[in-house]
């Protein structure tokens, strides 16, 4: 029994088991609603993805040498066809350049641009005239290829490696280039062949000149052979296949499967929310999804405690995704309570008062869990924070509404509801003016939201209640997210400033000492590229 309990408490089995439970609930409900049938498929897919991810992680942890050799073998088989396709693209682009000279010059530019957009990897093409000046071009060229050179060749310098093809037609000479790899010091190398290969095969490529390649089994020579005789004419470059370290491979596998799990789970939550024969069936499935979202060992930023963490609700507030899933289930619970049309009892008013009073302060407390990355918050990350806080606010307001609704709903929207909406908008606008770098908002600012929440929670028609709740919750979540993001950026800047002093930044001093040691041990730099490489690796 204890072993079974420990197994159920483990993150991966708990995720898969609860996903299957939610899928069964949704599929049963889907007999009458197609949306829940699709929700069941989505959640079942999440369960399968989680299971496959768990198996992959277990294989890496227990049989890493075997997994590494198998990955190298699969990458070696894939590498040859990948390089051949890249060379074929380079030749095709060069031939297109010779065809474009028959067009008017503006049309030639458009033709080259269309062909570049169809290329698999980052590519560029230049058409030279008889004087050697560029006549038409398109794409991105890290290093301008010369007009003269072999029909098919390669270019390797300190930072870039590329394939080049040249064709000539009359007065025009066309040169096309496809980026094979860029040095790790280059920030934007995502379009290179090596970067795409690493994402797909899980093995990194190191491009080497043929004469400098080591004699190893994991080194592949990319050779040009005569198509008729098969005789090797030239070796363009050598490629060393480098498998990741065990920890890196595990992180990559978790991240890859997590993305699928997160997508399918979010789809399941949305479909469960809009479908189903009864509200209680949807609530049960959403509650299961919320629990598994909090328990899942996900590597996605949405479920990462590095960008959002608050201990207020335990694992349910350990990430923006878990908090949003719990809030979504709570919203469905409030809607289910609304549909029951409960009679207003003696305890309904005190319970609603607690919810109304606690909503602004709970939102502000949860907003302190936002932790912007040092590189800045992306739009998707910002939306995840705001959406989670909006759902939390909406769940509290809807629950208070359901408690005070009673058995009858008014036909017309009371004026007090719209006054509450305007009050919420005014409180949000005032928050921008009242915010200060030291201390954020005044202590009394939270109380300024109480009239807005109280006015919105009076009985009103369903559509008016939904719109008023959405506007108030969204406004409050937006101002809290904005303030927390600014506070996080100021905190990061303050820490940077604190490291500055008369004695110098310890990290900068250590970096300069490391640079001096590297310069003493290595050959003297002969170019700006060598000096830059030395500085980055210090």
Short mmCIF file of C-alpha atoms in Angstrom, two decimals:
data_model
loop_
_atom_site.label_atom_id
_atom_site.label_comp_id
_atom_site.label_asym_id
_atom_site.label_seq_id
_atom_site.Cartn_x
_atom_site.Cartn_y
_atom_site.Cartn_z
CA UNK A 1 0.00 0.00 0.00
CA UNK A 2 2.80 2.45 0.88
CA UNK A 3 4.54 1.65 -2.41
CA UNK A 4 1.32 2.39 -4.28
CA UNK A 5 0.91 5.70 -2.45
CA UNK A 6 4.50 6.71 -3.24
CA UNK A 7 3.98 5.78 -6.89
CA UNK A 8 0.84 7.88 -7.07
CA UNK A 9 2.66 10.82 -5.48
CA UNK A 10 5.42 10.71 -8.11
CA UNK A 11 4.98 13.57 -10.60
CA UNK A 12 5.09 11.65 -13.89
CA UNK A 13 2.72 8.76 -12.97
CA UNK A 14 0.37 11.23 -11.26
CA UNK A 15 0.28 13.33 -14.41
CA UNK A 16 -0.44 10.37 -16.67
CA UNK A 17 -2.99 8.78 -14.32
CA UNK A 18 -4.96 11.97 -13.77
CA UNK A 19 -4.84 12.78 -17.48
CA UNK A 20 -6.44 9.42 -18.22
CA UNK A 21 -9.09 9.99 -15.53
CA UNK A 22 -9.92 13.40 -17.01
CA UNK A 23 -9.99 11.86 -20.49
CA UNK A 24 -12.44 9.17 -19.39
CA UNK A 25 -14.70 11.79 -17.77
CA UNK A 26 -14.60 13.94 -20.89
CA UNK A 27 -15.23 11.00 -23.26
CA UNK A 28 -18.23 9.84 -21.22
CA UNK A 29 -19.63 13.33 -21.34
CA UNK A 30 -18.76 13.50 -25.03
CA UNK A 31 -21.56 11.08 -25.88
CA UNK A 32 -23.77 14.10 -26.03
CA UNK A 33 -21.34 16.89 -26.87
CA UNK A 34 -18.64 16.77 -29.52
CA UNK A 35 -16.56 19.36 -27.66
CA UNK A 36 -15.96 17.03 -24.76
CA UNK A 37 -15.11 14.17 -27.10
CA UNK A 38 -12.41 16.37 -28.57
CA UNK A 39 -11.38 17.38 -25.05
CA UNK A 40 -10.99 13.74 -24.17
CA UNK A 41 -8.76 13.17 -27.18
CA UNK A 42 -6.68 16.23 -26.28
CA UNK A 43 -6.18 15.16 -22.69
CA UNK A 44 -5.50 11.57 -23.73
CA UNK A 45 -2.87 12.95 -26.08
CA UNK A 46 -1.39 14.86 -23.17
CA UNK A 47 -1.28 11.65 -21.17
CA UNK A 48 0.44 9.78 -24.01
CA UNK A 49 2.93 12.62 -24.46
CA UNK A 50 3.68 12.63 -20.74
CA UNK A 51 4.14 8.86 -20.76
CA UNK A 52 6.47 8.92 -23.76
CA UNK A 53 8.43 11.77 -22.20
CA UNK A 54 8.77 9.83 -18.95
CA UNK A 55 10.03 6.78 -20.83
CA UNK A 56 12.55 8.89 -22.73
CA UNK A 57 13.83 10.48 -19.51
CA UNK A 58 14.07 7.08 -17.83
CA UNK A 59 16.08 5.70 -20.78
CA UNK A 60 18.51 8.64 -20.61
CA UNK A 61 18.96 8.20 -16.86
CA UNK A 62 19.47 4.42 -16.87
CA UNK A 63 20.95 3.61 -20.32
CA UNK A 64 22.69 6.78 -21.41
CA UNK A 65 25.67 5.16 -23.27
CA UNK A 66 23.28 3.06 -25.37
CA UNK A 67 20.98 6.01 -26.03
CA UNK A 68 23.93 8.21 -26.99
CA UNK A 69 25.33 5.67 -29.48
CA UNK A 70 21.90 5.09 -30.97
CA UNK A 71 21.39 8.83 -31.34
CA UNK A 72 24.79 9.22 -33.02
CA UNK A 73 24.03 6.40 -35.46
CA UNK A 74 20.64 7.88 -36.39
CA UNK A 75 22.19 11.34 -36.80
CA UNK A 76 24.94 9.95 -39.06
CA UNK A 77 22.35 8.38 -41.34
CA UNK A 78 20.37 11.59 -41.44
CA UNK A 79 23.33 13.90 -41.98
CA UNK A 80 24.15 12.78 -45.51
CA UNK A 81 20.66 13.42 -46.88
CA UNK A 82 20.48 16.75 -45.03
CA UNK A 83 23.70 17.99 -46.62
CA UNK A 84 22.66 16.77 -50.06
CA UNK A 85 19.39 18.70 -49.78
CA UNK A 86 21.26 21.82 -48.71
CA UNK A 87 23.63 21.53 -51.67
CA UNK A 88 20.65 20.94 -53.96
CA UNK A 89 19.03 24.13 -52.63
CA UNK A 90 22.24 26.07 -53.22
CA UNK A 91 22.48 24.85 -56.82
CA UNK A 92 18.80 25.61 -57.45
CA UNK A 93 19.16 29.16 -56.15
CA UNK A 94 22.21 29.74 -58.33
CA UNK A 95 20.32 28.51 -61.40
CA UNK A 96 17.35 30.72 -60.52
CA UNK A 97 19.74 33.67 -60.52
CA UNK A 98 20.76 32.95 -64.10
CA UNK A 99 17.09 32.68 -65.10
CA UNK A 100 16.21 35.97 -63.41
CA UNK A 101 18.46 37.99 -65.72
CA UNK A 102 15.90 37.52 -68.50
CA UNK A 103 13.41 39.58 -66.44
CA UNK A 104 13.31 43.33 -65.87
CA UNK A 105 15.40 44.24 -62.87
CA UNK A 106 12.47 44.91 -60.43
CA UNK A 107 10.88 41.60 -61.45
CA UNK A 108 14.24 39.86 -60.96
CA UNK A 109 14.39 41.09 -57.37
CA UNK A 110 10.89 39.76 -56.71
CA UNK A 111 11.70 36.40 -58.28
CA UNK A 112 14.84 35.99 -56.17
CA UNK A 113 12.93 36.97 -53.01
CA UNK A 114 10.26 34.30 -53.66
CA UNK A 115 12.89 31.62 -54.12
CA UNK A 116 14.73 32.65 -50.95
CA UNK A 117 11.53 32.37 -48.91
CA UNK A 118 11.14 28.78 -50.13
CA UNK A 119 14.66 27.78 -48.99
CA UNK A 120 14.95 25.36 -46.05
CA UNK A 121 17.77 27.24 -44.35
CA UNK A 122 19.10 30.78 -44.20
CA UNK A 123 20.27 31.61 -47.71
CA UNK A 124 21.25 34.45 -49.98
CA UNK A 125 21.83 35.02 -53.67
CA UNK A 126 23.68 37.67 -55.66
CA UNK A 127 23.63 38.16 -59.44
CA UNK A 128 26.71 40.00 -60.74
CA UNK A 129 26.95 41.84 -64.02
CA UNK A 130 29.87 41.62 -66.45
CA UNK A 131 31.81 44.27 -64.50
CA UNK A 132 31.50 42.30 -61.26
CA UNK A 133 28.99 44.65 -59.62
CA UNK A 134 25.85 43.25 -57.93
CA UNK A 135 22.88 43.51 -60.30
CA UNK A 136 20.19 41.79 -58.19
CA UNK A 137 20.19 40.08 -54.81
CA UNK A 138 17.96 38.64 -52.12
CA UNK A 139 18.13 36.87 -48.75
CA UNK A 140 20.81 37.24 -46.11
CA UNK A 141 24.50 36.91 -46.74
CA UNK A 142 26.74 36.82 -43.65
CA UNK A 143 29.83 37.07 -45.91
CA UNK A 144 29.50 38.40 -49.46
CA UNK A 145 30.49 35.56 -51.81
CA UNK A 146 32.74 36.59 -54.71
CA UNK A 147 31.57 36.20 -58.28
CA UNK A 148 34.53 34.05 -59.27
CA UNK A 149 35.09 30.60 -57.84
CA UNK A 150 34.24 26.92 -58.26
CA UNK A 151 30.81 25.81 -59.40
CA UNK A 152 30.21 24.15 -56.01
CA UNK A 153 32.29 24.96 -52.98
CA UNK A 154 32.34 26.01 -49.36
CA UNK A 155 33.57 28.93 -47.32
CA UNK A 156 34.75 28.65 -43.70
CA UNK A 157 36.02 31.62 -41.69
CA UNK A 158 36.32 32.51 -38.02
CA UNK A 159 32.55 32.70 -37.47
CA UNK A 160 30.65 31.22 -40.41
CA UNK A 161 30.56 28.13 -42.61
CA UNK A 162 28.48 28.11 -45.78
CA UNK A 163 27.88 26.24 -49.02
CA UNK A 164 28.27 28.18 -52.28
CA UNK A 165 27.24 27.47 -55.86
CA UNK A 166 27.97 29.54 -58.95
CA UNK A 167 26.38 29.52 -62.39
CA UNK A 168 26.92 31.74 -65.44
CA UNK A 169 24.58 32.67 -68.27
CA UNK A 170 25.78 35.22 -70.80
CA UNK A 171 26.88 38.40 -69.06
CA UNK A 172 25.47 37.39 -65.65
CA UNK A 173 27.15 35.34 -62.95
CA UNK A 174 24.94 34.04 -60.17
CA UNK A 175 26.29 33.08 -56.74
CA UNK A 176 24.10 31.44 -54.06
CA UNK A 177 25.01 30.72 -50.45
CA UNK A 178 23.37 28.60 -47.75
CA UNK A 179 24.43 29.04 -44.13
CA UNK A 180 25.69 25.71 -42.75
CA UNK A 181 26.65 26.97 -39.29
CA UNK A 182 27.53 30.04 -37.29
CA UNK A 183 29.83 30.17 -34.30
CA UNK A 184 28.22 29.97 -30.88
CA UNK A 185 29.32 33.56 -30.31
CA UNK A 186 26.82 34.66 -32.99
CA UNK A 187 23.44 35.39 -31.44
CA UNK A 188 21.17 34.67 -34.43
CA UNK A 189 22.16 31.25 -35.77
CA UNK A 190 18.69 29.68 -35.65
CA UNK A 191 18.40 29.60 -39.44
CA UNK A 192 21.63 27.65 -39.98
CA UNK A 193 21.60 24.04 -41.13
CA UNK A 194 23.52 22.93 -38.03
CA UNK A 195 21.06 24.62 -35.66
CA UNK A 196 18.07 23.01 -37.40
CA UNK A 197 19.81 19.62 -37.41
CA UNK A 198 20.51 19.86 -33.69
CA UNK A 199 16.87 20.67 -32.94
CA UNK A 200 15.64 17.71 -34.97
CA UNK A 201 18.30 15.07 -34.33
CA UNK A 202 19.52 16.10 -30.89
CA UNK A 203 23.18 16.05 -32.00
CA UNK A 204 25.35 19.13 -32.49
CA UNK A 205 27.50 19.64 -35.61
CA UNK A 206 30.98 21.10 -35.61
CA UNK A 207 32.13 22.26 -39.03
CA UNK A 208 35.86 21.83 -39.72
CA UNK A 209 38.16 22.41 -42.65
CA UNK A 210 39.15 19.07 -44.22
CA UNK A 211 42.82 19.32 -43.26
CA UNK A 212 42.04 20.06 -39.60
CA UNK A 213 39.48 17.32 -38.95
CA UNK A 214 40.52 14.66 -36.41
CA UNK A 215 40.56 11.01 -37.40
CA UNK A 216 37.54 9.79 -35.44
CA UNK A 217 34.52 7.63 -36.10
CA UNK A 218 32.13 10.50 -35.43
CA UNK A 219 33.69 12.72 -38.13
CA UNK A 220 31.96 12.83 -41.52
CA UNK A 221 33.58 14.21 -44.70
CA UNK A 222 31.20 15.99 -47.07
CA UNK A 223 32.63 15.11 -50.49
CA UNK A 224 31.76 16.09 -54.04
CA UNK A 225 31.72 13.12 -56.38
CA UNK A 226 31.42 12.97 -60.14
CA UNK A 227 27.79 12.01 -60.89
CA UNK A 228 28.84 9.63 -63.72
CA UNK A 229 31.97 7.91 -62.38
CA UNK A 230 31.45 8.37 -58.65
CA UNK A 231 35.05 9.56 -58.23
CA UNK A 232 35.52 12.03 -55.39
CA UNK A 233 36.50 15.41 -56.80
CA UNK A 234 36.74 17.51 -53.67
CA UNK A 235 36.03 17.52 -49.92
CA UNK A 236 34.07 20.64 -49.05
CA UNK A 237 34.41 20.33 -45.27
CA UNK A 238 34.33 17.84 -42.42
CA UNK A 239 31.67 17.57 -39.75
CA UNK A 240 32.14 16.27 -36.24
CA UNK A 241 28.96 14.96 -34.65
CA UNK A 242 28.84 15.84 -30.96
CA UNK A 243 26.13 14.29 -28.79
CA UNK A 244 24.87 16.33 -25.82
CA UNK A 245 25.84 15.59 -22.24
CA UNK A 246 23.44 13.47 -20.23
CA UNK A 247 21.95 16.40 -18.30
CA UNK A 248 21.50 18.47 -21.46
CA UNK A 249 19.79 15.57 -23.22
CA UNK A 250 17.40 15.10 -20.32
CA UNK A 251 16.49 18.81 -20.25
CA UNK A 252 15.92 18.81 -24.02
CA UNK A 253 13.63 15.77 -23.84
CA UNK A 254 11.61 17.25 -20.98
CA UNK A 255 11.25 20.55 -22.84
CA UNK A 256 10.22 18.89 -26.10
CA UNK A 257 7.53 16.67 -24.59
CA UNK A 258 6.42 19.42 -22.20
CA UNK A 259 5.46 21.65 -25.09
CA UNK A 260 3.12 18.98 -26.43
CA UNK A 261 1.67 18.28 -23.00
CA UNK A 262 1.06 21.96 -22.31
CA UNK A 263 -0.62 22.57 -25.67
CA UNK A 264 -2.90 19.56 -25.41
CA UNK A 265 -3.78 20.28 -21.79
CA UNK A 266 -4.70 23.88 -22.55
CA UNK A 267 -6.84 22.72 -25.47
CA UNK A 268 -8.48 20.19 -23.16
CA UNK A 269 -9.21 22.88 -20.56
CA UNK A 270 -10.81 25.14 -23.17
CA UNK A 271 -12.93 22.37 -24.66
CA UNK A 272 -13.98 21.07 -21.26
CA UNK A 273 -15.05 24.60 -20.36
CA UNK A 274 -17.31 25.03 -23.41
CA UNK A 275 -18.75 21.52 -23.76
CA UNK A 276 -20.35 18.76 -21.75
CA UNK A 277 -23.86 17.67 -20.85
CA UNK A 278 -23.67 19.01 -17.30
CA UNK A 279 -21.67 21.68 -15.55
CA UNK A 280 -20.59 19.21 -12.90
CA UNK A 281 -18.99 16.91 -15.49
CA UNK A 282 -17.01 19.86 -16.80
CA UNK A 283 -16.08 20.87 -13.28
CA UNK A 284 -14.81 17.39 -12.45
CA UNK A 285 -12.66 17.24 -15.59
CA UNK A 286 -11.33 20.78 -15.04
CA UNK A 287 -10.48 20.02 -11.41
CA UNK A 288 -8.54 16.93 -12.48
CA UNK A 289 -6.69 18.96 -15.10
CA UNK A 290 -5.86 21.64 -12.54
CA UNK A 291 -4.47 19.06 -10.13
CA UNK A 292 -2.32 17.39 -12.76
CA UNK A 293 -1.08 20.78 -14.02
CA UNK A 294 0.22 21.50 -10.52
CA UNK A 295 1.83 18.06 -10.24
CA UNK A 296 3.36 17.84 -13.71
CA UNK A 297 7.18 18.06 -14.02
CA UNK A 298 7.03 20.41 -16.99
CA UNK A 299 9.94 22.30 -18.51
CA UNK A 300 7.77 24.84 -20.28
CA UNK A 301 8.08 28.50 -19.24
CA UNK A 302 4.35 28.59 -18.48
CA UNK A 303 4.85 26.02 -15.71
CA UNK A 304 8.26 27.19 -14.55
CA UNK A 305 8.72 28.48 -10.97
CA UNK A 306 11.61 30.60 -12.27
CA UNK A 307 9.17 33.14 -13.74
CA UNK A 308 6.34 32.81 -11.22
CA UNK A 309 6.34 31.36 -7.73
CA UNK A 310 4.30 32.05 -4.62
CA UNK A 311 3.88 29.67 -1.68
CA UNK A 312 0.39 30.96 -0.87
CA UNK A 313 -1.44 28.02 -2.50
CA UNK A 314 1.33 25.44 -2.43
CA UNK A 315 1.92 23.67 -5.76
CA UNK A 316 -1.06 25.46 -7.30
CA UNK A 317 0.75 28.81 -7.09
CA UNK A 318 4.19 27.45 -7.94
CA UNK A 319 3.83 28.55 -11.59
CA UNK A 320 1.59 30.71 -13.72
CA UNK A 321 0.25 27.65 -15.56
CA UNK A 322 -0.72 25.81 -12.37
CA UNK A 323 -2.36 28.93 -10.94
CA UNK A 324 -4.27 29.54 -14.16
CA UNK A 325 -5.50 25.93 -14.29
CA UNK A 326 -6.72 26.10 -10.69
CA UNK A 327 -8.42 29.44 -11.34
CA UNK A 328 -10.11 28.09 -14.48
CA UNK A 329 -11.48 25.14 -12.51
CA UNK A 330 -12.64 27.55 -9.79
CA UNK A 331 -14.43 29.68 -12.41
CA UNK A 332 -16.28 26.59 -13.62
CA UNK A 333 -17.16 25.80 -10.01
CA UNK A 334 -18.56 29.30 -9.53
CA UNK A 335 -20.59 28.97 -12.74
CA UNK A 336 -21.93 25.60 -11.56
CA UNK A 337 -22.94 27.23 -8.28
CA UNK A 338 -24.63 29.99 -10.28
CA UNK A 339 -26.68 27.50 -12.32
CA UNK A 340 -27.94 25.81 -9.18
CA UNK A 341 -29.69 29.06 -8.20
CA UNK A 342 -29.14 28.51 -4.48
CA UNK A 343 -31.32 30.20 -1.94
CA UNK A 344 -29.54 33.05 -0.18
CA UNK A 345 -28.86 31.77 3.33
CA UNK A 346 -27.68 33.53 6.45
CA UNK A 347 -24.05 32.64 5.75
CA UNK A 348 -24.12 33.72 2.07
CA UNK A 349 -23.62 37.41 2.91
CA UNK A 350 -20.64 36.90 5.26
CA UNK A 351 -19.01 34.48 2.79
CA UNK A 352 -19.51 36.90 -0.09
CA UNK A 353 -18.17 39.76 2.04
CA UNK A 354 -15.00 37.80 2.76
CA UNK A 355 -14.54 37.09 -0.96
CA UNK A 356 -15.19 40.72 -1.94
CA UNK A 357 -12.85 42.08 0.72
CA UNK A 358 -10.11 39.57 0.03
CA UNK A 359 -10.09 39.80 -3.78
CA UNK A 360 -7.83 42.90 -4.19
CA UNK A 361 -5.40 41.77 -1.52
CA UNK A 362 -5.23 38.16 -2.75
CA UNK A 363 -4.53 39.46 -6.26
CA UNK A 364 -1.78 41.76 -5.00
CA UNK A 365 -0.24 38.97 -2.93
CA UNK A 366 -0.21 36.56 -5.87
CA UNK A 367 1.19 39.30 -8.13
CA UNK A 368 4.33 39.34 -6.01
CA UNK A 369 5.14 35.91 -7.39
CA UNK A 370 5.95 37.37 -10.82
CA UNK A 371 9.69 37.17 -11.50
CA UNK A 372 10.70 38.76 -14.83
CA UNK A 373 13.79 37.18 -16.45
CA UNK A 374 16.98 39.23 -16.67
CA UNK A 375 16.54 39.39 -20.45
CA UNK A 376 13.05 40.84 -20.13
CA UNK A 377 9.54 39.38 -20.27
CA UNK A 378 8.27 38.20 -23.65
CA UNK A 379 4.72 38.86 -24.80
CA UNK A 380 3.72 35.22 -24.19
CA UNK A 381 5.12 35.33 -20.65
CA UNK A 382 3.33 38.60 -19.91
CA UNK A 383 0.04 37.16 -21.19
CA UNK A 384 0.46 34.02 -19.04
CA UNK A 385 0.87 36.15 -15.89
CA UNK A 386 -2.05 38.40 -16.71
CA UNK A 387 -4.33 35.54 -17.74
CA UNK A 388 -3.64 33.60 -14.52
CA UNK A 389 -4.33 36.65 -12.34
CA UNK A 390 -7.45 37.51 -14.37
CA UNK A 391 -8.86 34.02 -13.85
CA UNK A 392 -8.14 34.19 -10.11
CA UNK A 393 -9.97 37.51 -9.81
CA UNK A 394 -12.86 36.28 -11.94
CA UNK A 395 -13.21 33.10 -9.85
CA UNK A 396 -13.51 35.10 -6.61
CA UNK A 397 -15.99 37.59 -8.07
CA UNK A 398 -18.12 34.89 -9.74
CA UNK A 399 -18.27 32.89 -6.51
CA UNK A 400 -19.50 35.97 -4.63
CA UNK A 401 -22.03 36.58 -7.40
CA UNK A 402 -23.30 33.01 -7.19
CA UNK A 403 -23.73 33.25 -3.42
CA UNK A 404 -25.79 36.45 -3.66
CA UNK A 405 -27.78 35.61 -6.80
CA UNK A 406 -30.69 33.83 -5.17
CA UNK A 407 -33.42 32.15 -7.14
CA UNK A 408 -34.38 35.01 -9.46
CA UNK A 409 -32.28 37.02 -11.89
CA UNK A 410 -33.30 40.59 -12.80
CA UNK A 411 -34.20 41.23 -16.42
CA UNK A 412 -32.31 44.52 -16.59
CA UNK A 413 -28.79 45.33 -15.55
CA UNK A 414 -28.73 47.50 -12.45
CA UNK A 415 -26.98 50.83 -12.83
CA UNK A 416 -24.74 49.92 -9.92
CA UNK A 417 -23.03 47.23 -12.03
CA UNK A 418 -21.93 49.75 -14.68
CA UNK A 419 -20.82 52.14 -11.97
CA UNK A 420 -18.67 49.32 -10.61
CA UNK A 421 -17.13 48.78 -14.06
CA UNK A 422 -16.30 52.47 -14.38
CA UNK A 423 -14.90 52.47 -10.85
CA UNK A 424 -12.63 49.53 -11.71
CA UNK A 425 -11.38 51.32 -14.84
CA UNK A 426 -10.73 54.48 -12.82
CA UNK A 427 -8.91 52.53 -10.11
CA UNK A 428 -6.72 50.88 -12.74
CA UNK A 429 -5.87 54.22 -14.33
CA UNK A 430 -5.14 55.73 -10.92
CA UNK A 431 -2.81 52.85 -10.17
CA UNK A 432 -0.50 53.95 -12.98
CA UNK A 433 -0.21 57.43 -11.45
CA UNK A 434 0.05 56.25 -7.85
CA UNK A 435 2.76 53.66 -8.45
CA UNK A 436 6.20 54.59 -7.12
CA UNK A 437 9.55 52.80 -7.45
CA UNK A 438 9.88 52.55 -3.67
CA UNK A 439 6.92 50.73 -2.16
CA UNK A 440 4.86 50.39 -5.37
CA UNK A 441 1.33 51.49 -4.36
CA UNK A 442 0.17 53.15 -1.14
CA UNK A 443 -1.27 50.82 1.49
CA UNK A 444 -4.75 52.22 0.95
CA UNK A 445 -4.76 51.50 -2.80
CA UNK A 446 -6.13 47.98 -2.33
CA UNK A 447 -9.15 49.36 -0.50
CA UNK A 448 -9.95 51.58 -3.49
CA UNK A 449 -10.94 48.43 -5.43
CA UNK A 450 -13.48 47.27 -2.83
CA UNK A 451 -16.37 49.49 -4.05
CA UNK A 452 -15.83 48.27 -7.63
CA UNK A 453 -15.91 44.59 -6.61
CA UNK A 454 -18.89 45.15 -4.31
CA UNK A 455 -20.93 46.95 -6.99
CA UNK A 456 -20.20 44.27 -9.60
CA UNK A 457 -21.37 41.44 -7.33
CA UNK A 458 -24.98 42.62 -7.08
CA UNK A 459 -27.49 40.31 -8.85
CA UNK A 460 -27.65 41.04 -12.60
CA UNK A 461 -28.32 39.19 -15.88
CA UNK A 462 -25.79 36.57 -16.86
CA UNK A 463 -24.29 38.42 -19.83
CA UNK A 464 -23.91 41.65 -17.85
CA UNK A 465 -22.32 39.83 -14.93
CA UNK A 466 -19.87 38.10 -17.28
CA UNK A 467 -18.86 41.34 -19.02
CA UNK A 468 -18.53 43.29 -15.80
CA UNK A 469 -16.46 40.54 -14.18
CA UNK A 470 -14.18 40.22 -17.22
CA UNK A 471 -13.53 43.98 -17.42
CA UNK A 472 -12.87 44.40 -13.71
CA UNK A 473 -10.73 41.26 -13.42
CA UNK A 474 -8.74 42.07 -16.56
CA UNK A 475 -8.11 45.65 -15.46
CA UNK A 476 -6.95 44.60 -12.00
CA UNK A 477 -4.71 41.83 -13.37
CA UNK A 478 -3.19 44.18 -15.95
CA UNK A 479 -2.21 46.82 -13.39
CA UNK A 480 -0.80 44.19 -11.00
CA UNK A 481 1.19 42.52 -13.80
CA UNK A 482 2.52 45.86 -14.99
CA UNK A 483 3.59 46.88 -11.50
CA UNK A 484 5.22 43.51 -10.72
CA UNK A 485 7.14 43.56 -14.01
CA UNK A 486 8.45 47.07 -13.39
CA UNK A 487 9.41 46.15 -9.81
CA UNK A 488 11.28 43.10 -11.09
CA UNK A 489 13.24 45.14 -13.63
CA UNK A 490 14.11 47.76 -11.01
CA UNK A 491 15.25 45.02 -8.63
CA UNK A 492 17.54 43.56 -11.29
CA UNK A 493 18.95 47.00 -12.07
CA UNK A 494 19.48 47.72 -8.35
CA UNK A 495 21.48 44.54 -7.93
CA UNK A 496 23.65 45.53 -10.88
CA UNK A 497 24.22 48.98 -9.38
CA UNK A 498 25.03 47.51 -5.96
CA UNK A 499 27.90 45.58 -7.51
CA UNK A 500 29.51 48.83 -8.62
CA UNK A 501 31.87 50.48 -6.14
CA UNK A 502 35.26 52.04 -5.63
CA UNK A 503 36.90 48.61 -5.40
CA UNK A 504 35.46 47.56 -8.78
CA UNK A 505 32.97 44.89 -9.73
CA UNK A 506 34.28 41.50 -8.46
CA UNK A 507 32.79 39.72 -11.48
CA UNK A 508 34.41 42.19 -13.90
CA UNK A 509 37.77 41.89 -12.13
CA UNK A 510 37.59 38.09 -12.29
CA UNK A 511 36.69 38.26 -15.99
CA UNK A 512 39.65 40.53 -16.75
CA UNK A 513 41.99 38.22 -14.85
CA UNK A 514 40.65 35.24 -16.79
CA UNK A 515 41.15 37.14 -20.05
CA UNK A 516 44.78 37.84 -19.11
CA UNK A 517 45.35 34.16 -18.33
CA UNK A 518 43.78 33.03 -21.61
CA UNK A 519 45.86 35.55 -23.56
CA UNK A 520 49.06 34.30 -21.91
CA UNK A 521 48.29 30.63 -22.66
CA UNK A 522 47.07 31.02 -26.26
CA UNK A 523 48.62 32.37 -29.43
CA UNK A 524 48.54 36.16 -29.78
CA UNK A 525 45.41 37.34 -31.62
CA UNK A 526 46.11 38.44 -35.19
CA UNK A 527 42.69 39.91 -36.02
CA UNK A 528 39.68 41.52 -34.42
CA UNK A 529 37.82 38.21 -34.72
CA UNK A 530 40.54 36.39 -32.76
CA UNK A 531 40.48 39.06 -30.06
CA UNK A 532 36.69 38.91 -29.81
CA UNK A 533 36.71 35.11 -29.54
CA UNK A 534 39.36 35.27 -26.82
CA UNK A 535 37.35 37.84 -24.86
CA UNK A 536 34.08 35.86 -25.05
CA UNK A 537 35.66 32.58 -23.99
CA UNK A 538 37.55 34.16 -21.07
#
